[in-house]
Short mmCIF file of C-alpha atoms in Angstrom, two decimals:
data_model
loop_
_atom_site.label_atom_id
_atom_site.label_comp_id
_atom_site.label_asym_id
_atom_site.label_seq_id
_atom_site.Cartn_x
_atom_site.Cartn_y
_atom_site.Cartn_z
CA MET R 262 141.38 95.94 74.84
CA LEU R 263 140.71 96.26 78.53
CA ARG R 264 142.04 93.65 80.84
CA SER R 265 139.62 91.80 83.11
CA PRO R 266 138.43 94.17 85.82
CA GLU R 267 139.01 94.37 89.53
CA VAL R 268 135.78 93.46 91.26
CA THR R 269 134.81 95.06 94.58
CA VAL R 270 131.65 94.05 96.40
CA ARG R 271 130.16 96.66 98.68
CA ALA R 272 127.59 96.88 101.46
CA GLY R 273 126.39 99.97 103.26
CA ALA R 274 123.54 102.38 103.59
CA VAL R 275 121.63 104.83 101.41
CA PHE R 276 120.49 108.14 102.90
CA PRO R 277 117.55 109.53 100.90
CA MET R 278 117.12 113.27 100.55
CA PHE R 279 114.14 113.46 98.26
CA LEU R 280 110.36 113.22 98.58
CA ILE R 281 109.29 112.52 102.15
CA TYR R 282 111.91 109.88 102.93
CA GLU R 283 113.88 110.46 106.09
CA ASN R 284 115.38 107.12 107.15
CA PRO R 285 118.49 105.45 105.73
CA GLY R 286 118.09 102.05 104.12
CA PRO R 287 120.36 99.11 103.26
CA LEU R 288 122.58 99.16 100.18
CA ALA R 289 124.44 96.39 98.33
CA GLY R 290 126.58 96.92 95.27
CA VAL R 291 129.47 95.96 93.11
CA THR R 292 132.15 98.08 91.40
CA LEU R 293 134.19 96.93 88.41
CA GLY R 294 137.43 98.82 87.86
CA TRP R 295 139.72 98.88 84.81
CA ARG R 296 143.10 100.56 85.08
CA LEU R 297 143.50 103.23 82.36
CA ALA R 298 146.72 104.62 83.79
CA GLN R 299 148.69 104.27 86.99
CA ARG R 300 146.47 106.76 88.81
CA LEU R 301 143.24 106.49 86.80
CA GLU R 302 140.54 103.85 86.67
CA LEU R 303 137.43 103.45 84.56
CA VAL R 304 134.66 102.18 86.83
CA ALA R 305 131.25 100.65 86.31
CA ARG R 306 128.98 100.44 89.31
CA GLY R 307 125.78 98.67 90.05
CA GLU R 308 123.90 98.76 93.31
CA ALA R 309 120.52 98.14 94.84
CA GLY R 310 118.99 99.78 97.85
CA ALA R 311 115.75 99.77 99.77
CA LEU R 312 114.04 102.65 101.54
CA PHE R 313 111.24 102.48 104.06
CA PHE R 314 109.29 105.31 105.59
CA ASP R 315 105.86 105.45 107.19
CA GLY R 316 104.15 102.92 104.97
CA ILE R 317 106.26 103.51 101.84
CA GLN R 318 108.64 100.93 100.43
CA ARG R 319 110.95 101.93 97.63
CA TYR R 320 113.36 99.54 95.97
CA GLN R 321 115.90 101.14 93.69
CA ALA R 322 118.71 99.93 91.50
CA LYS R 323 121.44 101.99 89.89
CA LEU R 324 123.76 101.35 86.94
CA GLY R 325 126.49 103.88 86.28
CA VAL R 326 129.93 104.58 84.83
CA GLY R 327 132.68 106.92 85.96
CA VAL R 328 136.34 107.57 86.45
CA ARG R 329 138.31 107.20 89.64
CA LEU R 330 141.49 109.11 90.41
CA MET R 331 143.98 107.70 92.91
CA PRO R 332 146.85 110.16 93.46
CA TRP R 333 148.90 107.78 95.63
CA PRO R 334 147.95 104.26 94.54
CA LYS R 335 150.81 102.58 96.42
CA TRP R 336 150.05 103.92 99.86
CA PRO R 337 148.59 101.42 102.33
CA VAL R 338 145.78 103.88 102.94
CA SER R 339 145.19 105.33 99.50
CA PRO R 340 142.57 108.06 99.01
CA TRP R 341 140.54 108.30 95.83
CA VAL R 342 137.84 110.48 94.24
CA GLN R 343 135.34 109.38 91.64
CA LEU R 344 132.90 111.13 89.28
CA GLY R 345 130.23 109.47 87.21
CA VAL R 346 126.75 109.36 85.78
CA GLY R 347 124.08 106.74 85.94
CA THR R 348 120.44 105.90 86.00
CA THR R 349 118.44 104.72 88.99
CA ALA R 350 115.23 102.79 88.48
CA HIS R 351 112.70 102.31 91.26
CA ALA R 352 109.53 100.54 92.27
CA GLU R 353 107.63 102.24 95.05
CA ARG R 354 104.58 101.17 97.01
CA VAL R 355 102.66 103.38 99.40
CA GLY R 356 100.06 101.95 101.72
CA VAL R 357 97.90 103.26 104.51
CA VAL R 358 95.47 101.30 106.65
CA LEU R 359 92.13 103.06 107.07
CA PRO R 360 89.01 101.83 108.85
CA GLU R 361 87.26 100.87 105.63
CA ARG R 362 90.21 99.49 103.69
CA THR R 363 93.93 99.60 103.04
CA ALA R 364 94.68 102.22 100.43
CA SER R 365 97.73 101.44 98.33
CA ALA R 366 99.37 102.40 95.07
CA THR R 367 102.49 101.25 93.22
CA ASP R 368 104.66 103.37 90.98
CA PHE R 369 107.67 102.62 88.73
CA GLY R 370 110.16 105.07 87.38
CA ALA R 371 113.75 106.02 86.73
CA VAL R 372 115.93 109.08 87.26
CA VAL R 373 119.25 110.16 85.81
CA THR R 374 121.91 110.93 88.40
CA ALA R 375 125.34 112.50 88.45
CA ASP R 376 127.51 111.17 91.25
CA ALA R 377 130.59 112.18 93.14
CA SER R 378 132.26 110.05 95.77
CA LEU R 379 135.45 109.79 97.73
CA GLY R 380 137.05 107.22 99.94
CA VAL R 381 140.14 105.28 100.81
CA ARG R 382 141.54 101.93 99.76
CA ILE R 383 143.21 100.09 102.60
CA VAL R 384 146.07 97.66 102.00
CA GLN R 385 144.97 97.37 98.33
CA ARG R 386 142.00 95.26 99.38
CA PHE R 387 139.39 97.03 101.48
CA GLU R 388 137.52 100.18 100.63
CA VAL R 389 135.51 102.75 102.55
CA GLY R 390 133.48 105.24 100.51
CA LEU R 391 131.02 108.11 100.75
CA GLY R 392 129.07 109.39 97.81
CA TRP R 393 126.35 111.73 96.67
CA ASP R 394 124.04 110.86 93.78
CA HIS R 395 122.42 114.01 92.54
CA ILE R 396 119.15 113.68 90.64
CA VAL R 397 119.61 115.65 87.42
CA VAL R 398 116.61 114.34 85.51
CA PRO R 399 113.77 113.55 87.93
CA TRP R 400 111.02 111.07 87.25
CA SER R 401 108.25 113.65 87.40
CA TYR R 402 107.87 117.39 87.28
CA TYR R 403 105.07 119.36 88.89
CA SER R 404 102.36 119.89 86.35
CA VAL R 405 99.53 121.15 88.55
CA TYR R 406 101.12 122.46 91.71
CA MET R 407 102.91 125.77 91.07
CA GLY R 408 103.58 126.94 94.61
CA ASN R 409 106.89 127.51 96.32
CA GLU R 410 107.36 124.22 98.12
CA ALA R 411 110.86 122.89 97.35
CA ASP R 412 111.17 120.65 94.32
CA PRO R 413 111.77 116.97 95.00
CA HIS R 414 114.81 116.96 92.70
CA ARG R 415 117.58 116.37 95.20
CA GLY R 416 119.39 113.11 95.60
CA TYR R 417 120.73 110.57 98.00
CA ALA R 418 123.92 109.94 99.87
CA LEU R 419 125.68 106.59 100.13
CA ALA R 420 128.16 105.15 102.57
CA TRP R 421 129.75 101.75 102.15
CA PHE R 422 132.44 99.30 103.00
CA GLY R 423 133.91 97.21 100.17
CA VAL R 424 136.12 94.20 99.70
CA LYS R 425 138.09 93.44 96.53
CA LEU R 426 137.52 89.88 95.40
CA MET E 138 95.91 89.32 88.78
CA SER E 139 97.50 92.13 86.81
CA PHE E 140 101.26 92.57 86.80
CA HIS E 141 100.95 95.76 88.87
CA ARG E 142 98.78 94.00 91.40
CA LEU E 143 101.20 91.10 91.62
CA LEU E 144 104.15 93.40 92.07
CA SER E 145 102.46 95.44 94.76
CA VAL E 146 101.61 92.26 96.63
CA ALA E 147 105.23 91.14 96.29
CA LEU E 148 106.47 94.49 97.58
CA LEU E 149 104.01 94.34 100.42
CA LEU E 150 105.09 90.84 101.41
CA ALA E 151 108.73 91.85 101.28
CA ILE E 152 108.11 94.28 104.11
CA GLY E 153 104.47 93.86 105.04
CA CYS E 154 104.04 97.33 106.32
CA SER E 155 101.50 99.95 105.51
CA LEU E 156 101.17 103.10 107.54
CA LYS E 157 98.77 102.49 110.44
CA PRO E 158 97.73 105.87 111.74
CA PRO E 159 96.05 106.08 115.16
CA ALA E 160 92.25 105.86 114.90
CA SER E 161 91.95 109.60 115.58
CA GLU E 162 93.99 110.34 112.43
CA THR E 163 92.12 108.18 109.93
CA LEU E 164 89.83 109.16 107.06
CA SER E 165 86.61 107.53 105.92
CA SER E 166 83.68 107.89 103.54
CA LEU E 167 80.52 109.89 104.28
CA PRO E 168 77.39 108.04 105.30
CA THR E 169 74.76 107.99 102.58
CA SER E 170 71.88 109.09 104.77
CA VAL E 171 71.74 112.58 106.18
CA PRO E 172 70.73 112.94 109.83
CA ALA E 173 67.83 115.25 110.71
CA PRO E 174 66.33 116.23 114.08
CA ALA E 175 63.18 114.37 115.12
CA ASP E 176 61.12 117.57 115.03
CA ASN E 177 62.25 118.52 111.52
CA PRO E 178 62.30 115.49 109.24
CA THR E 179 63.55 116.25 105.71
CA ARG E 180 60.20 116.30 103.85
CA PRO E 181 59.89 117.52 100.24
CA GLU E 182 57.42 120.35 101.08
CA ALA E 183 59.81 121.76 103.67
CA VAL E 184 62.80 121.32 101.36
CA GLU E 185 61.23 123.19 98.44
CA LEU E 186 59.97 125.94 100.75
CA GLY E 187 63.48 126.16 102.19
CA ARG E 188 64.93 126.47 98.70
CA ALA E 189 62.62 129.42 97.96
CA LEU E 190 63.54 131.10 101.25
CA PHE E 191 67.26 130.46 100.69
CA TRP E 192 67.07 132.35 97.39
CA ASP E 193 64.58 135.04 98.43
CA PRO E 194 66.07 138.45 99.33
CA ILE E 195 62.84 139.19 101.19
CA LEU E 196 64.60 137.78 104.26
CA SER E 197 66.95 140.78 104.37
CA GLY E 198 66.08 144.13 105.92
CA ASN E 199 66.43 146.03 102.64
CA ARG E 200 65.27 143.15 100.42
CA ASP E 201 68.68 143.05 98.71
CA VAL E 202 70.55 140.03 100.13
CA ALA E 203 69.58 136.34 100.18
CA CYS E 204 71.39 133.37 101.70
CA ALA E 205 72.32 132.41 98.13
CA THR E 206 74.13 135.75 97.69
CA CYS E 207 76.94 134.37 99.84
CA HIS E 208 76.24 130.66 99.33
CA HIS E 209 75.99 130.34 95.55
CA PRO E 210 76.14 127.04 93.63
CA SER E 211 78.64 128.55 91.16
CA PHE E 212 81.15 128.82 94.00
CA GLY E 213 80.43 125.51 95.74
CA TYR E 214 77.84 127.29 97.92
CA THR E 215 80.31 129.94 99.07
CA ASP E 216 80.69 133.37 97.44
CA GLY E 217 84.19 133.04 95.98
CA LEU E 218 85.31 136.11 97.95
CA ALA E 219 88.03 136.49 100.58
CA VAL E 220 85.46 137.99 102.95
CA SER E 221 81.73 138.19 102.32
CA VAL E 222 79.98 141.36 101.19
CA GLY E 223 76.55 141.66 102.75
CA VAL E 224 74.07 144.52 103.00
CA GLY E 225 74.39 147.06 100.19
CA GLY E 226 76.46 144.77 97.93
CA ARG E 227 75.74 144.23 94.26
CA GLY E 228 76.07 141.09 92.12
CA VAL E 229 78.02 137.91 92.81
CA GLY E 230 81.67 136.92 92.58
CA SER E 231 84.45 139.38 91.81
CA ALA E 232 81.94 142.11 90.78
CA ARG E 233 80.61 142.02 94.33
CA ALA E 234 84.10 142.22 95.85
CA ALA E 235 84.85 145.36 93.83
CA GLY E 236 81.55 147.09 94.62
CA PRO E 237 79.95 148.68 97.67
CA GLY E 238 78.46 146.86 100.65
CA ALA E 239 79.22 145.79 104.20
CA ARG E 240 82.33 143.61 104.60
CA VAL E 241 81.68 140.70 106.96
CA ALA E 242 85.37 140.11 107.88
CA ARG E 243 85.01 136.36 107.48
CA ASN E 244 85.23 133.94 104.59
CA SER E 245 81.93 132.34 103.66
CA MET E 246 81.75 128.66 104.58
CA SER E 247 80.25 126.18 102.14
CA VAL E 248 76.78 124.94 102.96
CA LEU E 249 77.53 121.74 101.00
CA GLY E 250 77.74 118.95 103.55
CA ALA E 251 77.14 121.27 106.54
CA ALA E 252 74.38 118.78 107.41
CA PHE E 253 77.22 116.49 108.56
CA ASN E 254 78.89 119.07 110.80
CA GLY E 255 80.13 117.41 113.97
CA LEU E 256 80.67 114.03 112.31
CA THR E 257 84.16 112.91 113.37
CA VAL E 258 86.13 109.67 113.80
CA ASP E 259 84.16 109.28 117.04
CA GLY E 260 80.81 109.24 115.26
CA ALA E 261 78.11 111.77 114.50
CA ALA E 262 76.96 114.72 116.58
CA LEU E 263 73.20 114.92 117.01
CA PRO E 264 71.80 117.25 114.33
CA GLU E 265 70.57 119.45 117.21
CA ALA E 266 74.18 119.81 118.38
CA ALA E 267 75.95 120.16 115.00
CA PRO E 268 78.54 122.94 115.43
CA MET E 269 78.19 125.94 113.14
CA PHE E 270 80.40 128.83 112.02
CA TRP E 271 84.20 129.19 112.07
CA ASP E 272 84.09 129.61 115.85
CA HIS E 273 81.26 127.15 116.69
CA ARG E 274 79.20 129.89 118.33
CA THR E 275 75.93 128.21 117.28
CA ALA E 276 74.73 124.60 117.14
CA SER E 277 72.32 123.10 114.53
CA LEU E 278 71.36 124.26 111.07
CA GLU E 279 68.01 125.46 112.46
CA ALA E 280 69.66 127.80 114.96
CA GLN E 281 72.29 128.89 112.44
CA ALA E 282 69.73 130.03 109.85
CA LEU E 283 68.50 132.88 112.03
CA GLY E 284 72.07 134.15 112.60
CA PRO E 285 72.69 135.90 109.26
CA ILE E 286 69.09 137.15 109.20
CA LYS E 287 69.65 139.00 112.47
CA ASN E 288 73.19 140.09 111.59
CA GLU E 289 73.40 143.77 110.66
CA LEU E 290 76.23 143.34 108.13
CA GLU E 291 75.02 140.15 106.47
CA MET E 292 71.27 140.66 105.91
CA ARG E 293 69.49 142.87 108.43
CA GLY E 294 71.00 146.26 107.63
CA ASN E 295 69.95 149.09 109.94
CA ALA E 296 66.31 149.58 108.97
CA PHE E 297 65.28 147.17 111.76
CA ARG E 298 66.66 146.34 115.17
CA GLU E 299 67.87 142.83 115.96
CA ASP E 300 64.82 142.17 118.16
CA GLU E 301 62.44 143.46 115.48
CA ILE E 302 63.63 141.72 112.33
CA LEU E 303 62.11 138.26 112.87
CA ASP E 304 58.63 139.72 113.53
CA GLU E 305 59.05 141.89 110.46
CA LEU E 306 59.94 138.86 108.31
CA VAL E 307 57.05 136.78 109.63
CA ALA E 308 54.75 139.70 108.79
CA ARG E 309 56.24 140.04 105.28
CA LEU E 310 55.93 136.30 104.54
CA SER E 311 52.38 136.16 105.96
CA GLY E 312 51.41 138.82 103.44
CA ILE E 313 52.38 136.64 100.47
CA PRO E 314 49.65 134.02 99.85
CA GLU E 315 52.02 131.62 98.09
CA TYR E 316 54.28 131.53 101.14
CA VAL E 317 51.33 131.10 103.51
CA ALA E 318 50.15 128.10 101.49
CA ARG E 319 53.61 126.55 101.30
CA PHE E 320 54.27 126.99 105.04
CA ARG E 321 50.90 125.37 105.72
CA ALA E 322 51.77 122.45 103.40
CA ALA E 323 55.12 121.98 105.10
CA PHE E 324 54.29 122.65 108.74
CA GLY E 325 50.49 122.43 109.02
CA ALA E 326 48.80 124.61 111.61
CA GLU E 327 52.12 126.03 112.86
CA GLY E 328 52.17 128.18 109.73
CA VAL E 329 54.61 131.08 109.29
CA THR E 330 56.84 131.58 112.34
CA ALA E 331 60.53 132.26 112.90
CA THR E 332 60.85 128.62 113.96
CA THR E 333 59.28 127.16 110.82
CA LEU E 334 61.26 129.62 108.69
CA ALA E 335 64.48 128.24 110.21
CA LYS E 336 63.26 124.65 109.92
CA ALA E 337 62.45 125.02 106.20
CA ILE E 338 65.88 126.49 105.43
CA ALA E 339 67.59 123.75 107.46
CA ALA E 340 65.58 121.03 105.67
CA PHE E 341 66.72 122.43 102.31
CA GLU E 342 70.35 122.59 103.50
CA ARG E 343 70.18 118.90 104.45
CA THR E 344 69.70 118.14 100.74
CA LEU E 345 72.84 120.11 99.78
CA VAL E 346 75.08 117.09 100.13
CA PRO E 347 77.35 116.11 97.22
CA SER E 348 77.07 112.64 95.69
CA PRO E 349 79.87 110.24 96.68
CA THR E 350 83.26 111.53 95.53
CA SER E 351 86.09 109.45 94.07
CA PHE E 352 87.45 109.27 97.63
CA ASP E 353 84.13 107.90 98.97
CA ARG E 354 83.86 105.35 96.18
CA TYR E 355 87.45 104.17 96.70
CA MET E 356 86.79 103.84 100.43
CA ALA E 357 83.68 101.80 99.64
CA GLY E 358 85.85 99.30 97.75
CA ASP E 359 86.02 100.59 94.16
CA ASP E 360 89.77 100.12 93.52
CA GLY E 361 89.69 102.13 90.32
CA ALA E 362 88.03 105.18 91.83
CA MET E 363 91.24 106.91 92.92
CA THR E 364 94.40 107.33 90.83
CA ALA E 365 97.86 106.35 92.10
CA SER E 366 98.67 110.05 92.47
CA GLN E 367 95.55 110.65 94.57
CA ILE E 368 96.42 107.71 96.80
CA ARG E 369 100.01 108.94 97.22
CA GLY E 370 98.59 112.36 98.08
CA MET E 371 96.31 110.83 100.70
CA HIS E 372 99.17 108.79 102.14
CA GLY E 373 101.39 111.88 102.38
CA PHE E 374 98.53 113.86 103.91
CA ILE E 375 98.17 111.30 106.69
CA ALA E 376 101.90 110.53 107.09
CA GLN E 377 102.78 114.21 107.49
CA GLY E 378 100.18 114.84 110.19
CA CYS E 379 97.52 116.80 108.30
CA ALA E 380 95.00 114.22 109.52
CA ARG E 381 95.81 115.07 113.12
CA CYS E 382 93.16 117.76 112.59
CA HIS E 383 91.66 117.08 109.13
CA SER E 384 90.35 113.61 110.06
CA GLY E 385 87.24 111.46 109.77
CA PRO E 386 84.59 111.50 107.05
CA MET E 387 84.53 115.32 106.88
CA LEU E 388 88.32 115.71 107.08
CA SER E 389 87.73 117.79 110.18
CA ASP E 390 88.01 117.07 113.89
CA PHE E 391 85.38 119.79 114.50
CA LYS E 392 87.66 121.34 117.09
CA LEU E 393 88.96 124.88 117.31
CA HIS E 394 92.66 125.53 116.70
CA ARG E 395 94.82 128.57 116.52
CA LEU E 396 96.96 128.57 113.37
CA PRO E 397 99.30 131.42 112.45
CA VAL E 398 96.99 132.64 109.69
CA ARG E 399 98.02 136.06 108.33
CA GLU E 400 95.76 138.84 109.55
CA SER E 401 93.57 140.51 106.99
CA GLY E 402 92.96 144.23 106.92
CA ALA E 403 89.71 144.01 108.86
CA PRO E 404 89.78 142.80 112.48
CA ASP E 405 87.92 139.55 113.14
CA LEU E 406 84.52 140.01 114.75
CA GLY E 407 84.89 136.96 116.98
CA ASP E 408 85.78 136.65 120.62
CA GLY E 409 89.43 137.50 119.98
CA THR E 410 90.91 134.11 120.88
CA GLY E 411 91.92 133.58 117.25
CA GLN E 412 90.67 130.01 117.39
CA PHE E 413 88.82 128.58 114.42
CA ARG E 414 87.40 125.23 113.41
CA THR E 415 89.43 122.85 111.28
CA PRO E 416 87.47 123.34 108.06
CA SER E 417 86.22 120.34 106.13
CA LEU E 418 88.33 119.68 103.03
CA ARG E 419 85.39 118.26 101.12
CA MET E 420 84.67 120.23 97.90
CA ILE E 421 87.86 122.15 98.68
CA THR E 422 88.72 122.79 95.02
CA LEU E 423 85.51 124.84 94.64
CA THR E 424 85.68 127.04 97.71
CA ALA E 425 88.64 129.44 97.26
CA PRO E 426 89.75 131.71 98.87
CA TYR E 427 90.73 129.83 102.03
CA MET E 428 91.04 130.30 105.80
CA HIS E 429 88.62 132.08 108.13
CA ASN E 430 89.57 135.44 106.68
CA GLY E 431 90.26 134.42 103.07
CA THR E 432 93.93 135.42 103.24
CA VAL E 433 95.08 132.34 101.29
CA THR E 434 93.86 132.76 97.74
CA THR E 435 94.72 129.48 96.00
CA LEU E 436 94.93 125.76 96.71
CA ASP E 437 98.70 125.88 96.14
CA GLY E 438 98.70 128.68 98.68
CA THR E 439 97.22 126.34 101.29
CA ILE E 440 100.11 123.90 100.72
CA ASP E 441 102.65 126.73 100.92
CA PHE E 442 100.94 128.02 104.04
CA TYR E 443 101.94 124.88 105.93
CA HIS E 444 105.32 124.75 104.17
CA ASN E 445 106.28 128.26 105.25
CA LEU E 446 104.58 128.16 108.60
CA GLU E 447 106.60 129.28 111.61
CA VAL E 448 105.08 128.31 114.92
CA THR E 449 106.53 131.00 117.13
CA SER E 450 104.32 130.65 120.20
CA PRO E 451 103.24 127.65 122.24
CA LEU E 452 99.65 128.84 121.75
CA LEU E 453 99.88 128.28 118.02
CA GLU E 454 99.28 124.97 116.26
CA GLY E 455 99.65 123.51 112.81
CA ASP E 456 103.39 122.84 112.69
CA VAL E 457 103.32 120.15 110.02
CA GLU E 458 105.16 119.92 106.72
CA PRO E 459 103.28 119.08 103.55
CA PRO E 460 104.89 116.01 101.93
CA LEU E 461 108.02 117.19 100.13
CA GLY E 462 107.62 116.79 96.41
CA GLY E 463 104.00 115.89 96.98
CA GLY E 464 102.46 119.10 95.61
CA ASP E 465 100.86 117.46 92.59
CA ASP E 466 99.77 114.43 94.59
CA LEU E 467 98.16 116.56 97.27
CA ARG E 468 96.34 118.59 94.62
CA ALA E 469 95.19 115.31 93.07
CA PHE E 470 93.93 114.15 96.48
CA TYR E 471 92.00 117.42 96.87
CA GLU E 472 90.32 116.62 93.52
CA ALA E 473 89.29 113.19 94.81
CA LEU E 474 87.52 114.97 97.69
CA SER E 475 85.76 117.47 95.45
CA ASP E 476 84.26 115.68 92.45
CA GLY E 477 80.83 114.88 93.89
CA THR E 478 77.87 116.36 92.05
CA PHE E 479 75.35 118.51 93.86
CA ASP E 480 72.16 120.51 93.41
CA ARG E 481 73.04 123.59 91.33
CA THR E 482 69.46 124.74 90.77
CA ILE E 483 69.03 128.50 90.51
CA PRO E 484 65.28 129.17 90.82
CA GLU E 485 63.79 131.34 88.09
CA ARG E 486 61.49 133.08 90.52
CA VAL E 487 60.79 133.24 94.24
CA PRO E 488 57.35 133.86 95.78
CA SER E 489 58.11 137.49 96.72
CA GLY E 490 58.73 138.34 93.06
CA LEU E 491 62.11 139.82 93.99
CA PRO E 492 65.18 138.75 91.97
CA PRO E 493 66.29 135.30 93.23
CA GLY E 494 69.63 135.60 95.05
CA GLY E 495 69.27 139.35 95.59
CA THR E 496 70.55 142.35 93.72
#
């Protein structure tokens, strides 16, 4: 049986690198960590982010699991790396105001991501992290367009600051 | 309220922002009435006479080419070729491209909707001032109609000089009683002249306007007329700056621009400035190949054109990126601009007795 987990709440930013998004948006999340060994943790992460760009709003939420390796867990500034997989669901609205009317459409979907992140834990309490969530199974594939424009199947970067409760 | 509707309202309230492009970069539906000059109202007698003339190869020097040869309903009133094949050509479509005949060095423009040329976000041009051709060298459908007739490569050939051909055509038409009667019905005592010939063709062209497309119906308030993908495509089109030039009801600013379009084998016959009108994107799915010289063969190619475009000189324009990942959505938006129905009549006979549409 696993003991009760360490809970870290996080806040930061998400940097989209897919579709036409260009601007970073806010991110809030929580990580649960269970010690498997002195240097290894099983982690579960959940986070929500929002992206805005030129009349598009996208709200996304991720649930994922992974493992975190901490080579020097006792150091006051202790680096770690983490690998995981997850799924990110989204709701997206696009809108554009035209003389005759506002045109808008809403879309829902989910992608499967593989993530890698690294960071440091400071005095066993605070955490700074950077991560990349790579989209491995996108929500949609081109079915009509067959040209050479890059596929939208990239991912998004994350940066956050966390506090262990 | 449906769940989707509710959610989109919630999302909207959360942020309250839709893209608000400047007025010069907006899109809108086409008016339902077609403007005509005061001296050439669109009357049925003139329209039907114009249809006959449009299809009748008698208007070409060697009686082999008609307007419809290069503006055929099967190709959205273009010819489906990279560059048009005029005098001496045979057939339509790819057969014509492979055969003999004079190459015109430019891609045929659709006549569908040309009655609205000059209509921009700022309002309509007078029909007398409607810009014509890739380089706007002529204004009004009436003036345009005499252009190909006098052009050596398109219709005239070399049997007649440019200053002879109109007299020759008036003489030919005056020798055919059916034409004489139909000109009289349409234009009264004026009868058969180069002016009434042009007026009849222009009157017919003013009826070659597609019925409202999905885009027009959505703009007019029918929420179900466009799919989510089409709306995303339209949003991306505007957000990425395509509507800086492709704006208004025609998706054209009716201005000339110089884009880094690949040169074709044949040199362009224009004034050499390399400037061409922003083409309308209405009926775009029917009018391949694309660009003034037909060097882009497919719709996907038009998206890739902007994707791969390198603006290397300050004289060049068009440095915009198509929306990344928006290929399907943009194609869907193109469909929403192209699903109007239009007159596809191919007459069984024309008054000269020659094969309608030419040989």
